[in-house]
Coordinates of C-alpha atoms in Angstrom, one line a residue:
Chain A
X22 CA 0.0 0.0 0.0
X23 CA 0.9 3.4 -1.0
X24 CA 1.9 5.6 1.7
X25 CA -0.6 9.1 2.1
X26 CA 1.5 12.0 1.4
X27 CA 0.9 15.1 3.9
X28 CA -1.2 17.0 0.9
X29 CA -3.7 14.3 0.8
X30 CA -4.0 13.9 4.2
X31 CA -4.6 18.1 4.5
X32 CA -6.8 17.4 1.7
X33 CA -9.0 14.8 3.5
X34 CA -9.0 16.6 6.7
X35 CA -10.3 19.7 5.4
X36 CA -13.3 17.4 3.6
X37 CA -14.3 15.6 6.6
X38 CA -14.3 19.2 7.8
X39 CA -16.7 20.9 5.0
X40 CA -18.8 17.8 5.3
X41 CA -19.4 18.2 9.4
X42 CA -19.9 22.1 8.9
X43 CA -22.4 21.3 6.5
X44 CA -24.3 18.7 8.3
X45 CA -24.1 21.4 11.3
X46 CA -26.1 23.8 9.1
X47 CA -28.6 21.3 7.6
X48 CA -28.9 20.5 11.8
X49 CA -29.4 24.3 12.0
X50 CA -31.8 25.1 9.3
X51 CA -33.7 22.5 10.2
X52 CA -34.2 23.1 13.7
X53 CA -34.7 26.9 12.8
X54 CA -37.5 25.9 10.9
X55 CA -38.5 23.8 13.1
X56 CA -38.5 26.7 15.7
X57 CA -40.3 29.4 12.7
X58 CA -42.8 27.0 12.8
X59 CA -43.4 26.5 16.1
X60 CA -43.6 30.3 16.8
X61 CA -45.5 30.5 13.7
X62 CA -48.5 28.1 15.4
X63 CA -47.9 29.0 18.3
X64 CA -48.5 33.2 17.6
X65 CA -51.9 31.3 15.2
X66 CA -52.5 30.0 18.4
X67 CA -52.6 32.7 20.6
X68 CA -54.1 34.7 18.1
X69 CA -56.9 32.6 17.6
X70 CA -57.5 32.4 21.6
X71 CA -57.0 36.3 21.2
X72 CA -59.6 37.1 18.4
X73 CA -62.3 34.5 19.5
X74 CA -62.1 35.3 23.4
X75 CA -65.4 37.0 24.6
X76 CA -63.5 38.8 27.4
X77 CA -61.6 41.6 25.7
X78 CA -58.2 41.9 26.7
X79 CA -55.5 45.0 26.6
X80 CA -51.8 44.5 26.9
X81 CA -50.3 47.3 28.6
X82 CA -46.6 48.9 29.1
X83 CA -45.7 49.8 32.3
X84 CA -47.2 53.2 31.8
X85 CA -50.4 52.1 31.3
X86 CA -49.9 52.7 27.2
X87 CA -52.3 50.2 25.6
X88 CA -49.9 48.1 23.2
X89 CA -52.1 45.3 22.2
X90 CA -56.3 44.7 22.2
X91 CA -58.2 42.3 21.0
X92 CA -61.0 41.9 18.8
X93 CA -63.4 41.9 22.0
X94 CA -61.3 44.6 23.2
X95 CA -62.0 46.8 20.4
X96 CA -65.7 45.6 19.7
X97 CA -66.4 46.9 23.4
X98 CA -64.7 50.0 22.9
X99 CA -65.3 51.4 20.1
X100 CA -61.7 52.2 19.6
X101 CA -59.2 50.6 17.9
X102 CA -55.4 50.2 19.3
X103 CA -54.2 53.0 16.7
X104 CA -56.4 55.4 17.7
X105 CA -55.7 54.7 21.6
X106 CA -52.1 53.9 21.6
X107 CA -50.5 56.9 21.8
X108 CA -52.6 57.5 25.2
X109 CA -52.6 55.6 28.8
X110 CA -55.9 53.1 28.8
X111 CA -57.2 55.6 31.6
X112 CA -57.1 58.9 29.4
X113 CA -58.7 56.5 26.7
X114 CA -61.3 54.8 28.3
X115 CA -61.6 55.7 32.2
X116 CA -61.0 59.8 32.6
X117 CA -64.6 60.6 33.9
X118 CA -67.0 59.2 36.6
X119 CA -70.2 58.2 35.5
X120 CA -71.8 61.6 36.7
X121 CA -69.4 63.1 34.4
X122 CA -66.7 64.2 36.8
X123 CA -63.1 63.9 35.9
X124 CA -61.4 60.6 37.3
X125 CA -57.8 61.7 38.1
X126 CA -55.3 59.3 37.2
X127 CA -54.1 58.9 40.2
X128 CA -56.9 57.6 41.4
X129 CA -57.3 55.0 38.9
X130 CA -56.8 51.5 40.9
X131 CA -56.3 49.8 37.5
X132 CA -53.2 52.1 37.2
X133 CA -52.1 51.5 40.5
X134 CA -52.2 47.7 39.9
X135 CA -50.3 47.9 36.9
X136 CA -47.9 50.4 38.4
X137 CA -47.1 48.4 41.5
X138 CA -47.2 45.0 39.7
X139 CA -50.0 43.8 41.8
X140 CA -52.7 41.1 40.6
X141 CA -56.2 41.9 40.8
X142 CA -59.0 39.7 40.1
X143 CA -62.9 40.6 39.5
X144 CA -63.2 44.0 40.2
X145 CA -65.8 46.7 38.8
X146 CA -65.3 49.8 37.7
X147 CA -67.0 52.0 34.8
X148 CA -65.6 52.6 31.3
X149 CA -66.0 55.2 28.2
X150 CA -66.7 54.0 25.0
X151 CA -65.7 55.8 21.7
X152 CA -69.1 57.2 21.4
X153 CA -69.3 58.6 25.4
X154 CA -71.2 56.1 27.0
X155 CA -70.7 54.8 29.9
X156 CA -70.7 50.9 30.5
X157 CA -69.8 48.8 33.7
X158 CA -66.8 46.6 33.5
X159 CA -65.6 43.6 35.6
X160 CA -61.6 43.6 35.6
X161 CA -58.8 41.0 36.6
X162 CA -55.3 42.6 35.9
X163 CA -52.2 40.1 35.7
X164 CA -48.8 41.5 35.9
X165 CA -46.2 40.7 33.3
X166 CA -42.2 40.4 34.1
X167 CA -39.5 39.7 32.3
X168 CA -36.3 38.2 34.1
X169 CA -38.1 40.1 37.4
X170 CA -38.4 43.3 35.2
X171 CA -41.5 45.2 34.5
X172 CA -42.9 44.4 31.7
X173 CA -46.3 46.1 31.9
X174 CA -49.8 43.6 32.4
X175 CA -52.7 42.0 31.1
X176 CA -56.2 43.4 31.6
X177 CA -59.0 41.5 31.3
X178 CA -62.3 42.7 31.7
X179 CA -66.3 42.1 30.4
X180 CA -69.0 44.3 29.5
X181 CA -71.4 43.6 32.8
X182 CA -74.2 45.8 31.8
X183 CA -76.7 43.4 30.8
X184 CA -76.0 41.7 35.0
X185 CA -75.7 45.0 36.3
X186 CA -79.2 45.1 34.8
X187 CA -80.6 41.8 36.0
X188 CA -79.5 42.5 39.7
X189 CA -81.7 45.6 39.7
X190 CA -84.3 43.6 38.8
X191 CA -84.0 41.4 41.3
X192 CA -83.4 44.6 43.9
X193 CA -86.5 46.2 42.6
X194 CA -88.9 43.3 43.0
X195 CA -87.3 42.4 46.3
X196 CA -88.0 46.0 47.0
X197 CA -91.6 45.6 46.0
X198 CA -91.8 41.5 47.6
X199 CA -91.0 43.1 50.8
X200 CA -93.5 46.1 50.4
X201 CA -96.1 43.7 49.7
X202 CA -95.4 41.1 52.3
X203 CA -95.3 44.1 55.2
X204 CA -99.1 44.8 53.9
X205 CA -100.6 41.6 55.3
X206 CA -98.2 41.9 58.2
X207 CA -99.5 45.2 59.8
X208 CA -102.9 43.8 59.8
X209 CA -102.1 40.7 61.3
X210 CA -100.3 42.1 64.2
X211 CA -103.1 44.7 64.5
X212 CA -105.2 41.9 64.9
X213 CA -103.2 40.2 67.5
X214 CA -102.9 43.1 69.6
X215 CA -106.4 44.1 69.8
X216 CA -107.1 40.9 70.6
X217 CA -104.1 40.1 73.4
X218 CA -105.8 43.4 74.9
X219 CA -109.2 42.3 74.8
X220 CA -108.4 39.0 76.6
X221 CA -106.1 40.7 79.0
X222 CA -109.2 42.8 80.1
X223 CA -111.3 40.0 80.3
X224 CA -108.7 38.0 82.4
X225 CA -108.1 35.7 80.0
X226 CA -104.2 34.8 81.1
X227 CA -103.9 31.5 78.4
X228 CA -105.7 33.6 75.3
X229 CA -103.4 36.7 75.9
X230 CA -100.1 35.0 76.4
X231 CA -100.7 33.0 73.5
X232 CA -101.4 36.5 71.3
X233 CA -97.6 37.5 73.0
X234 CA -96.5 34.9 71.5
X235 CA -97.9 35.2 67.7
X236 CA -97.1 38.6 68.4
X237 CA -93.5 37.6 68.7
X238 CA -93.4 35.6 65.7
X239 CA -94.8 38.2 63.7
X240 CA -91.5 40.5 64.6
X241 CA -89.3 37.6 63.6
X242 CA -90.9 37.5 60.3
X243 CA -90.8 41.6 60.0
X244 CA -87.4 41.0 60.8
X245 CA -86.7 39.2 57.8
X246 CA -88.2 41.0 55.6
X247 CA -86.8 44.5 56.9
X248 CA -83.1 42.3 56.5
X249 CA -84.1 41.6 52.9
X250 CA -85.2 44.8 52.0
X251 CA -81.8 46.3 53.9
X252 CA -79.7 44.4 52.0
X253 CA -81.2 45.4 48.3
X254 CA -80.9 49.0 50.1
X255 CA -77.4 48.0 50.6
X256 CA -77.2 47.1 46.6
X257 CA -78.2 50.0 45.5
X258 CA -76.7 52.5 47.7
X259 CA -80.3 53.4 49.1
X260 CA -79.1 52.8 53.0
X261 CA -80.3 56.1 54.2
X262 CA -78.2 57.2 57.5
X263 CA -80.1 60.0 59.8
X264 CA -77.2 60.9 62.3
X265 CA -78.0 62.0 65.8
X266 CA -75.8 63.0 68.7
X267 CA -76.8 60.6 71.7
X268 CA -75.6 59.0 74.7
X269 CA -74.1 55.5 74.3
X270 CA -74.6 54.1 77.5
X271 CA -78.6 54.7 76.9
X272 CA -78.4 53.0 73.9
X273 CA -76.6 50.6 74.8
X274 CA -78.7 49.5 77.6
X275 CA -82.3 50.0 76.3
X276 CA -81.1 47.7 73.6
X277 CA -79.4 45.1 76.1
X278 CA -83.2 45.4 78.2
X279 CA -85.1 44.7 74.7
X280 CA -82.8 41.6 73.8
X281 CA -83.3 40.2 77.3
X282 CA -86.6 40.0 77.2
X283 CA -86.2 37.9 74.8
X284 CA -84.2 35.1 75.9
X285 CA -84.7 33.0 79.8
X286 CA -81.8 31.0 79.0
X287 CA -78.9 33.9 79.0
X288 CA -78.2 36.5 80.9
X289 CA -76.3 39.5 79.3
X290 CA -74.1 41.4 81.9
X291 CA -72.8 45.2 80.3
X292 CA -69.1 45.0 81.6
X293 CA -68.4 48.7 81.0
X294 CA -69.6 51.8 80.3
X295 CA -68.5 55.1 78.0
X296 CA -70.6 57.9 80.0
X297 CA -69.9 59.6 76.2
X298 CA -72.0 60.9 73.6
X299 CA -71.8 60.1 69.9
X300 CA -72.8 61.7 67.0
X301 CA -74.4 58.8 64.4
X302 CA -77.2 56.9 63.3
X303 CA -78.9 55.7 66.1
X304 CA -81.2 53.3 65.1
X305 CA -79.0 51.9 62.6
X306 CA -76.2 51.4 65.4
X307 CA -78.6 49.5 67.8
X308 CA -79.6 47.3 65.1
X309 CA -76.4 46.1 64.6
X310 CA -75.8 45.7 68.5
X311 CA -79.8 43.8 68.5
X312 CA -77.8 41.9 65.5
X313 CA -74.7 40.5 67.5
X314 CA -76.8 40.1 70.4
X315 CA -79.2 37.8 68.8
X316 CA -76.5 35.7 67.3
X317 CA -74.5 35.7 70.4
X318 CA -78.2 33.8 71.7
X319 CA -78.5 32.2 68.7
X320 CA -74.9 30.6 68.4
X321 CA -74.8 29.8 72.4
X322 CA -77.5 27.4 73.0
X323 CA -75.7 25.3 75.8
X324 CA -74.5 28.5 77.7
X325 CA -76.1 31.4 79.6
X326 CA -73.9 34.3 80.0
X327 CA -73.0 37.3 77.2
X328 CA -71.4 39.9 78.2
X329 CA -71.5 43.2 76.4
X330 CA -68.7 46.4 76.7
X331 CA -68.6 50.0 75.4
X332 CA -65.4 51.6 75.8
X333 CA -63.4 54.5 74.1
X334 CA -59.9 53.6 72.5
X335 CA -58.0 56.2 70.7
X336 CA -60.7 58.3 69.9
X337 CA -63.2 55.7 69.2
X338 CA -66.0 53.6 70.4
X339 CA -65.5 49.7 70.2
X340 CA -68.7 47.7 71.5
X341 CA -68.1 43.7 72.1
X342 CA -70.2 41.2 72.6
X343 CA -69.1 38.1 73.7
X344 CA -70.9 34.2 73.7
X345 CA -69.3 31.6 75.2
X346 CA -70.7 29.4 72.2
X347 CA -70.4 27.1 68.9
X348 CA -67.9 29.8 67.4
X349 CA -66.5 30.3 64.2
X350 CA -64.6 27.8 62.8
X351 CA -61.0 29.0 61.2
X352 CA -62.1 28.6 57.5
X353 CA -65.2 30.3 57.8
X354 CA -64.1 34.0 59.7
X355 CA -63.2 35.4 56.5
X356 CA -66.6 35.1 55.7
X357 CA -68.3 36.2 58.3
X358 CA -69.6 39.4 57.4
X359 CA -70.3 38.2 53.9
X360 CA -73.9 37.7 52.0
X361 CA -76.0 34.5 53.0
X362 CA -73.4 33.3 55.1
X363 CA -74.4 31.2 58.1
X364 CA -72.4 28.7 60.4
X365 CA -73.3 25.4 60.8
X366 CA -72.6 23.3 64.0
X367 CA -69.9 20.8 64.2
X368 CA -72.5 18.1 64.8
X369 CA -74.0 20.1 61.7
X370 CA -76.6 21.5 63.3
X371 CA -78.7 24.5 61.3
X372 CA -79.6 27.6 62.9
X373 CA -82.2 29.6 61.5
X374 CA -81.7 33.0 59.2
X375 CA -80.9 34.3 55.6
X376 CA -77.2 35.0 56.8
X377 CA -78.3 38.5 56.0
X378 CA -77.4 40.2 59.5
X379 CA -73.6 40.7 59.6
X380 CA -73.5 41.5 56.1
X381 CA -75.8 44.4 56.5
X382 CA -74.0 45.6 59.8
X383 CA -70.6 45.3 58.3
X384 CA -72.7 48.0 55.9
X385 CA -74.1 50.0 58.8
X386 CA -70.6 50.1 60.3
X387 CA -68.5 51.1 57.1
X388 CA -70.8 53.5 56.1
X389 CA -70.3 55.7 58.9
X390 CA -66.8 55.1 59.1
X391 CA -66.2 52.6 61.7
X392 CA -64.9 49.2 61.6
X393 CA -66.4 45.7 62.4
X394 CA -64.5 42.4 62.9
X395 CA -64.6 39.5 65.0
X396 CA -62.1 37.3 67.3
X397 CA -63.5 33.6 67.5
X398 CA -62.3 29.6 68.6
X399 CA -64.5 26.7 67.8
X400 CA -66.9 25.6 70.4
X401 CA -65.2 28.5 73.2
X402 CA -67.5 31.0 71.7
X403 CA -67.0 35.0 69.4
X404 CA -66.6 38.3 69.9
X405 CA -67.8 40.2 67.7
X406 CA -66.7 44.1 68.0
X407 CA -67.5 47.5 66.4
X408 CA -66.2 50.7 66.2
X409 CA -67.4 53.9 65.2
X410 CA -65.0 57.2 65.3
X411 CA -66.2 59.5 68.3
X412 CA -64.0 62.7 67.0
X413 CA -67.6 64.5 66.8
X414 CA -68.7 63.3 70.5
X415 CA -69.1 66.0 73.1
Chain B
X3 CA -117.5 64.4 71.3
X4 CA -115.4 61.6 70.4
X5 CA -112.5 62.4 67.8
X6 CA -112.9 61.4 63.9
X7 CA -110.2 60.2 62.5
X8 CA -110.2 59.3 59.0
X9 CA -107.9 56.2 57.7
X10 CA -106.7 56.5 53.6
X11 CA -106.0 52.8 52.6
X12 CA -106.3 50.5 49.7
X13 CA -105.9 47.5 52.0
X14 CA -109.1 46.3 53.4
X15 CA -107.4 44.3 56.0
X16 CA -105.5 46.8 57.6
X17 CA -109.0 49.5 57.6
X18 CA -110.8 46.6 59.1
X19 CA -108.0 45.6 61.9
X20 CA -106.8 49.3 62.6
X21 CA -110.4 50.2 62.7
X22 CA -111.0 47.6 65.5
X23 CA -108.5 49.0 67.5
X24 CA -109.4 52.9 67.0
X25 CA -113.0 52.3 68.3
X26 CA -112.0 49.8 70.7
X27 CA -110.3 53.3 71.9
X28 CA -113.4 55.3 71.9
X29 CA -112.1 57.1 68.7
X30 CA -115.0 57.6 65.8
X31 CA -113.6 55.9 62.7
X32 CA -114.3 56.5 59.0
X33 CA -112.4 55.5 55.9
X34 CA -111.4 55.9 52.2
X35 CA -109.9 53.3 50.0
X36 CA -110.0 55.4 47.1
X37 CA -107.4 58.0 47.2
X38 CA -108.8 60.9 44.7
X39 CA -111.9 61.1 47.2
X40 CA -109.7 62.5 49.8
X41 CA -109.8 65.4 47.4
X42 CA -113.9 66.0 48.1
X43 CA -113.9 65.9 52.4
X44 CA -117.4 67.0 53.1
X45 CA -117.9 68.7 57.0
X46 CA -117.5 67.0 59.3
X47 CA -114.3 66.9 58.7
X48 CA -111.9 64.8 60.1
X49 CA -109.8 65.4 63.3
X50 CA -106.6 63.6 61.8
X51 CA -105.9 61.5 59.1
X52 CA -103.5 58.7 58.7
X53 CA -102.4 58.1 55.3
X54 CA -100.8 55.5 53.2
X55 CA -98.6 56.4 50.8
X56 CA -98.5 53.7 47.9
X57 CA -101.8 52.9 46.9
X58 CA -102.9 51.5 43.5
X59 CA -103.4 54.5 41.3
X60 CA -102.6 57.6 44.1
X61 CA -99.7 58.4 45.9
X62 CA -100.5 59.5 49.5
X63 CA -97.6 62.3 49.6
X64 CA -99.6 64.0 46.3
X65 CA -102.7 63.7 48.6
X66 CA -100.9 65.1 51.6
X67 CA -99.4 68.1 49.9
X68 CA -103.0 68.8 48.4
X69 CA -104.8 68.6 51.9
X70 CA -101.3 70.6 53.4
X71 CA -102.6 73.6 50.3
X72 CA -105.7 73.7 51.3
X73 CA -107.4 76.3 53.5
X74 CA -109.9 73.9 55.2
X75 CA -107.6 71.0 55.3
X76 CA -104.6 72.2 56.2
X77 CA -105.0 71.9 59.8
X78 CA -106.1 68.5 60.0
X79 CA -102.6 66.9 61.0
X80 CA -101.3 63.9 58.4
X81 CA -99.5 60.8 59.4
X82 CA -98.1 58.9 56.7
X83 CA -98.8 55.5 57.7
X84 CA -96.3 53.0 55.1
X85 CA -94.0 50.4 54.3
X86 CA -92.3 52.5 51.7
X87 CA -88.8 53.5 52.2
X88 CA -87.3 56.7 52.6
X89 CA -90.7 57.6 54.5
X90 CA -88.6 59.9 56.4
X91 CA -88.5 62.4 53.7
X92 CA -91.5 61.4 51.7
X93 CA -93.0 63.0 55.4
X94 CA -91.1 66.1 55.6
X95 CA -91.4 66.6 51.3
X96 CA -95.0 66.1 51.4
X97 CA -96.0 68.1 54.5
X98 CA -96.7 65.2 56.8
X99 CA -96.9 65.4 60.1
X100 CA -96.0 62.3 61.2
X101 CA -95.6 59.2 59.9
X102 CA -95.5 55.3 60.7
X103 CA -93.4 52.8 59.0
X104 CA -95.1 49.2 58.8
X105 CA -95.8 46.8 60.6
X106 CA -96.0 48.9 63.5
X107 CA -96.8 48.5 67.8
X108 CA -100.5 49.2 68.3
X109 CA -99.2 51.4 71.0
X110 CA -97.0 53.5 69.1
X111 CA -99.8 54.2 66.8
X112 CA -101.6 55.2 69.5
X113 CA -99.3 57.3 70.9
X114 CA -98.7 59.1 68.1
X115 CA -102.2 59.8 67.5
X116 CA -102.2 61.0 71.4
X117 CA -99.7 63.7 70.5
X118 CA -102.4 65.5 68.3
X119 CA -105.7 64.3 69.5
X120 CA -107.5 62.4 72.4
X121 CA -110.2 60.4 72.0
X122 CA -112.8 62.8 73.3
X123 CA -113.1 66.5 74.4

């Protein structure tokens, strides 16, 4: 065999060379094109999701400069993104209150959320459209980073008008339900009374007792029905407040006298006393204190005492009550001042009620500027607490 | 003399049971279910009138600013007797004196009524 001289062996070195370069780029191309054509589907992808969503969704910078909407987005607008882009979202679609005053952006929380990165999920607020008309939105904002750097966020939001619609509907006839149900309900308890008086005066001790009691009943149903007829009034912003300056201790105990007429089993003790005055609504107050008293009963069926306080912290008035009951469990005291929630027993006994009350004080409480929350252990018993600021009590 | 007082209801039950109770009182008792016939009070008149405010085809504030314009009615003292809301300021719009929300206590009805009028005198 013929020896290789040096040139062939160059010669074959630099082939084998060529030939692996050019298998590198045929490995290359192809897994470019792979790559094309997996961003290709993918972008079909997300731009099929994108144009056939019913939500409509904006892509925003980190100024709040809309740089992508979809066809939803732009359906429910009336704008498309070339005529909004070169504003923030809140000069194109949020700058005025419904009443036509100016929303400052400052104020916006949709801003905020994308300024500070923060998620938000299923909020409302109110948006323009191209042609000036107002519409009510339901929002979730996601933030988006890149490597931990802003990169501006998602918004997601839906037209809610035609719900927005329905739940007046529902407030108005629950408005009118209640109205109609309190018609047969004045005449009954006229009826009752006339007639516990009659057999009062006639002696008549069974007969008139047994009126008390119908009588009774007939303020548990009012009860309800004022509940739901407060809690449409909550809805729609109807909750009328009439403020009053008056003494707290007064209140306090003509509403702890009321409650324990109603009850043998417990006793409710008042711990402390204020000797204060305060300047707010005070039938709306005592119905939230006739509120925790009656679940503090309610929720304490195997224990007699409740003890009530009033005392002045910091410039306010916090009222407790306290049971020595069922409790709330852990999972549930989140809730607690929600609508139609009610707590169930650990041996899954029912108590009675919409699981109106709380949600309608938490209402009362907020709306005149005081705060209502709750300290509770399973089967040791709650207390439940108010506070209402007393900067106006003499 | 006992003391008329006139009731302005569209619900029968609650003329019937209230009326019950106003005699049973030793008041004199008449009533109107029709509304727009508050608008042709013959003498006697009444001494007070309770009034309701939503009845089927007349609103008892329109009735109370009418009697609360008129020199031979305006006198007569009004109290809205309802289950509407805002009552408060459907009163104090419409010239009421007074005014009831329903269901109410016999005796605060009463009571009421004893701050403008006793049965007899």
């Amino acid at each position: 065999m013929r020896k290789k001289t040096a040139s062939q062996n160059n010669h074959n070195k630099k082939s084998a060379k060529e030939s692996q370069a050019s298998t590198l780029d045929t490995i290359l191309e192809e897994y470019m094109s792979k790559l094309e054509q997996k961003v290709v589907s993918q972008t079909q992808q997300l731009k099929a999701i994108t144009d056939n969503a019913a939500s409509s969704l904006f892509m925003l910078d980190p100024n709040g400069m809309p740089t992508f909407m979809n066809p939803a987005a732009e359906q429910t607008t009336g704008y498309t993104l070339d005529e909004i882009k070169d504003k923030s979202l809140h000069t194109a679609v949020h700058h005025s209150y419904p009443d036509g005053k100016p929303y400052p952006d400052s104020q916006c929380p949709l801003r905020q959320s994308v300024k500070h990165m923060m998620q938000v999920r299923d909020q409302e607020e109110v948006f323009i459209k191209k042609d000036g008309s107002y519409f009510p939105i339901s929002y979730s904002i996601a933030p988006l980073t890149n490597d931990g750097k802003p990169m501006g966020a998602v918004l997601e939001f839906q037209d809610i008008t035609k719900r927005k619609e329905l739940e007046r509907q529902k407030d108005d006839f629950i408005g009118v339900a209640s109205h109609e149900l309190k018609t047969p309900v004045t005449s009954l308890k006229m009826y009752t009374q006339v007639l516990k008086k009659k057999f009062e005066k006639q002696g008549d001790t069974l007969a008139s007792e047994s009126m008390a009691k119908i009588d009774n009943q007939i303020n548990k149903l009012t009860s309800l029905i004022s509940d739901l007829l407060d809690v449409t009034r909550t809805q729609t912003g109807n909750l009328q407040l009439r403020y009053e300056e008056f003494p707290i201790d007064t209140m306090v105990k003509e509403v702890v006298e009321g409650m324990q007429l109603t009850t043998k089993k417990h006793t409710i003790l008042v711990k402390s006393t204020t000797k204060k005055t305060i300047f707010a609504d005070r039938d709306r107050t005592s119905q939230v204190l006739i509120n925790f008293l009656s679940n503090a009963i309610k929720y304490s069926p195997q224990k007699s005492k409740i003890i009530v306080e009033a005392r002045i912290e910091n410039k306010e008035l916090v009222v407790s009550v306290q049971d020595f009951g069922i409790g709330v469990p852990k999972d549930k005291i989140d809730q607690i001042f929600d609508r139609f929630m009610r707590v169930t027993g650990v041996k899954m006994e029912t108590f009675s009620g919409l699981g109106l009350g709380l949600y309608i004080c938490s209402h009362i409480i907020m709306r005149q500027s005081g705060r209502i929350w709750v300290t509770s252990e399973e089967n040791k018993g709650s207390t439940f607490y108010f506070s209402l600021p007393v900067t106006a009590a003499v | 003399m006992k003391k008329k007082i006139l009731i302005v209801e569209d619900d029968e039950a609650i003329i019937d049971s209230i009326q019950l109770l106003l005699e049973m009182e030793g008041y004199e008792f008449k009533s109107i279910t029709d509304g727009r016939k508050v608008r042709r009070l013959k003498e006697p008149l009444p001494d007070l009138i309770l009034l309701d405010i939503w009845m089927s085809g007349q609103d008892g504030r329109e009735i109370s600013k009418y009697l609360k314009s008129n020199q031979d009615t305006k006198h007569i003292p009004v109290i809205f007797i309802s289950a509407s809301k805002d009552l408060e300021k459907s009163a104090s719009l419409a010239g009421a004196d007074d005014y009831l929300a329903k269901p109410f206590e016999m005796d605060d009805l009463l009571k009421k009524i004893k701050n403008f009028l006793s049965p007899t005198e």
